[in-house]
Every structure is written in C-alpha cells, then in structure tokens.
Amino acid sequence: KSLYLIQIADITGVYGVSFLVAALNGLLFDLLVNRESKWRTTASVLYAVLLAVVLFYGSGRLAEGEDGREFKVSVIQGNISQDKKWDARFQKEVIDTYKRLTLKAMPEGPDMIVWPETALPFIFGYNEDLTEETLSFQKGLETYLLFGSILLNSTEPGGSSFTNSAVLLSPQGDVASVYDKMHLVPYGEYVPFRNLIPFVRRLTAGIGDFIPGEEYLVMKTPFAKIGNLICYEIIFPGLVRSFVEKGANVLVTITNDAWFGRTSAPYQHFAIAVFRAIENRVPVIRSANTGISGFIDTRGRISKTSDIFVEAVLTEKVAVGTSRSIYTEYGDIFAYLCIAGAMLIIIRNIAYSRPFLETSSSKNF
C-alpha cells in the first residue's frame, strides 16, 4: 500500500523506512508538544523535502519495467493441519494431496514447482520406499521440483542429527541441490545451551535437535539462480542479502505458518518478504503450507496470493533480477551512519553541557 515510500529500501534497507517513520514522530512531537523548539520550522521544511525526494525516487522506480528473463513457477499450498502433518496414519493422505495439487498445475507448463517447508511427511533419503515414490513421481513431471524436507545428517559426533532442508530435484529426478536451514528457531528447532542444562533436551526429544546449515547455497537452474529461505529466515535482511550477494537472482521462501493460526502473523510474515524483494531487486516466490503463498516482483508488487487455510495452486511468470542494488552491494551502511551520527550528537551534547554544569557548581559554592 505504500510502495512509493518503501522503494528507498534498495539503498538504505528497511532501516531507511524506519528512519522516515521515526523522523515524522519526532517532528510531530516538536510541532504539538515541544513548541519552544527553535528548529520546528527548519525541521518541517527538511522533512517535506526529504519526503518529496523519497516519493520522487519511488515513483521513478515503480515506472521501470521488469527486464529480466521470465520463467513460469507453480506454488503448491497443501493446507496440511499440524495434527496430521507428522501422524503416520495420515502419511499417504499428505503425499497424495501434494501429488494431486501438483498434477493440477501441470497444464500450465511450469518450469519449476515449489512445495512448502517440510512438505514431505517422512525423512527424505532415509525412508527408501517413500523417497523412491517421490522420485518416480518427479520423473513423470519432467520439470524442476523444490520442496522442504527433514534430512538425516550422520556426520555429527556422537550420533545422527537432523536438518530442516530444501531439496531441488531436476526434471530427471536427480537431486540437483540441497540447502540446510542456517538460522534455526530457538526452542522450536534447537534448544540453546542444551549442553549446559541437560534436562532441556527433552523439549526437542520428539522431533530431534536440528543442526544449522553452514553455506549460503545458491541453487542453479537453466532459468534462474535461486536463493532459498526456509520459514522465518526471510525476516533477516542480512541473511537474505548474502544469498543475492552470492549470485541469486530469485528468492524462494518456503514455510509452514500453520502454527500462527488465524492471526495477523501470516499476513505480517508475507509482508516482510516485500521488503526483501525491494532491498535486493529480486523477485520472491513464496510457498506456505497453510498460506499465504504468492509472488512478489522486484518492485515489491504482489501479483498473486492465496488465502489462509485453504488448498491452493498458483502459477505465475517470474522475471529474474538483473541488477545489484546499493543495499545488496554495501549492506546496512545507512544504519551504521545513523548510529555514528547519534553517537556524535550524544558526545556533542555532553561536551556542551560541561561548561553549564561547572558554572552552576561554582555558583553554589
């Protein structure tokens, strides 16, 4: 709704938008409460000029067309409830749901199909029968399939551990790329300080204690270089930027927001992805188990979305990002400059207050 205002995020990151909001609140305080401030008029003029520049920049950015190569993507929203997701009695039902919805998308001729986070109700690669069933199904599609799955990692000292991963299958049914989630959810996917407090291990005994990935892996296909974010990784600007910095020209985020229920959280989670698209000038493809799934272009425009807690199949043409933004190149330099400026103001105020304090003290004596 405020696309003109937030286009500056490709320069300043999301902190530039926060700066505008904070500056407006400071100005309103001076105008309505701190009426003795001698800077009221100057501040009002400066903010008006700043706002005009931001809106002018935003309108120019939005007027630009998408010039990247297009490819077609279908996202699948299975709408699997939490009580069924890991219940072995519903395993076949869950798998059949994703197969059915995927086949529904095939007449559109997608170059890639995306399933949500932990879409498979089994450990891919460990359960041989169900893994082979998934690969056989994939070979019949003759297109790329990207899905979320728990994987078994047997390289950890002291036993096996699990990763929350995204797996990309080629049209031939081969595993083309695997990305392991790097930023795990505390107390959901791992327990902090579990070695110091042994009894808390029981908190994750049912699902295993996940280990984080270590690589910003970019998945390469003939039509795009994909940076894959799992669940709430999309909310971290620096993490997302690292994928684009390493060559990703499309972002795919897979998630399971069923935990949130019918609250504002699924909508907020989706809205955050808009900023990541603008900051790095790359499109975002989102597949969520219970919604919201959809597509966001490099200007933050939302082309298609699903409702929450319904099955959905969405297909859209996506144009890859073609240019590297200032934010991608330099990161949160604007935020660092703001911190430096604030420190200088504090030091200046302390320095100017000393003569006043010394004068007041001498008068008291």
mmCIF file of N, CA, C and O in Angstrom, residues 27 30 39-48:
data_model
loop_
_atom_site.group_PDB
_atom_site.id
_atom_site.type_symbol
_atom_site.label_atom_id
_atom_site.label_comp_id
_atom_site.label_asym_id
_atom_site.label_seq_id
_atom_site.Cartn_x
_atom_site.Cartn_y
_atom_site.Cartn_z
ATOM 1 N N LEU A 27 9.172 15.011 14.488
ATOM 2 C CA LEU A 27 8.662 16.289 14.006
ATOM 3 C C LEU A 27 7.314 16.615 14.635
ATOM 4 O O LEU A 27 7.072 17.760 15.064
ATOM 5 N N ASP A 30 7.729 17.866 18.148
ATOM 6 C CA ASP A 30 8.151 19.268 18.194
ATOM 7 C C ASP A 30 6.994 20.211 17.872
ATOM 8 O O ASP A 30 6.859 21.275 18.489
ATOM 9 N N TRP A 39 13.886 24.754 16.233
ATOM 10 C CA TRP A 39 14.133 24.035 14.989
ATOM 11 C C TRP A 39 12.849 23.583 14.303
ATOM 12 O O TRP A 39 12.911 22.863 13.309
ATOM 13 N N ARG A 40 11.699 23.988 14.813
ATOM 14 C CA ARG A 40 10.437 23.474 14.285
ATOM 15 C C ARG A 40 10.261 23.778 12.795
ATOM 16 O O ARG A 40 9.953 22.897 11.994
ATOM 17 N N THR A 41 10.471 24.998 12.413
ATOM 18 C CA THR A 41 10.278 25.384 11.009
ATOM 19 C C THR A 41 11.296 24.718 10.099
ATOM 20 O O THR A 41 10.957 24.166 9.038
ATOM 21 N N THR A 42 12.565 24.754 10.528
ATOM 22 C CA THR A 42 13.623 24.127 9.728
ATOM 23 C C THR A 42 13.378 22.636 9.566
ATOM 24 O O THR A 42 13.511 22.081 8.469
ATOM 25 N N ALA A 43 12.995 21.979 10.668
ATOM 26 C CA ALA A 43 12.751 20.536 10.629
ATOM 27 C C ALA A 43 11.583 20.196 9.714
ATOM 28 O O ALA A 43 11.614 19.212 8.979
ATOM 29 N N SER A 44 10.552 21.021 9.740
ATOM 30 C CA SER A 44 9.379 20.782 8.891
ATOM 31 C C SER A 44 9.740 20.883 7.416
ATOM 32 O O SER A 44 9.328 20.057 6.598
ATOM 33 N N VAL A 45 10.540 21.889 7.072
ATOM 34 C CA VAL A 45 10.946 22.074 5.681
ATOM 35 C C VAL A 45 11.842 20.916 5.236
ATOM 36 O O VAL A 45 11.672 20.353 4.140
ATOM 37 N N LEU A 46 12.805 20.540 6.078
ATOM 38 C CA LEU A 46 13.715 19.457 5.733
ATOM 39 C C LEU A 46 12.961 18.134 5.536
ATOM 40 O O LEU A 46 13.248 17.377 4.605
ATOM 41 N N TYR A 47 11.997 17.872 6.405
ATOM 42 C CA TYR A 47 11.251 16.617 6.275
ATOM 43 C C TYR A 47 10.397 16.624 5.006
ATOM 44 O O TYR A 47 10.286 15.591 4.317
ATOM 45 N N ALA A 48 9.807 17.783 4.694
ATOM 46 C CA ALA A 48 8.998 17.886 3.471
ATOM 47 C C ALA A 48 9.854 17.636 2.234
ATOM 48 O O ALA A 48 9.434 16.931 1.304
#
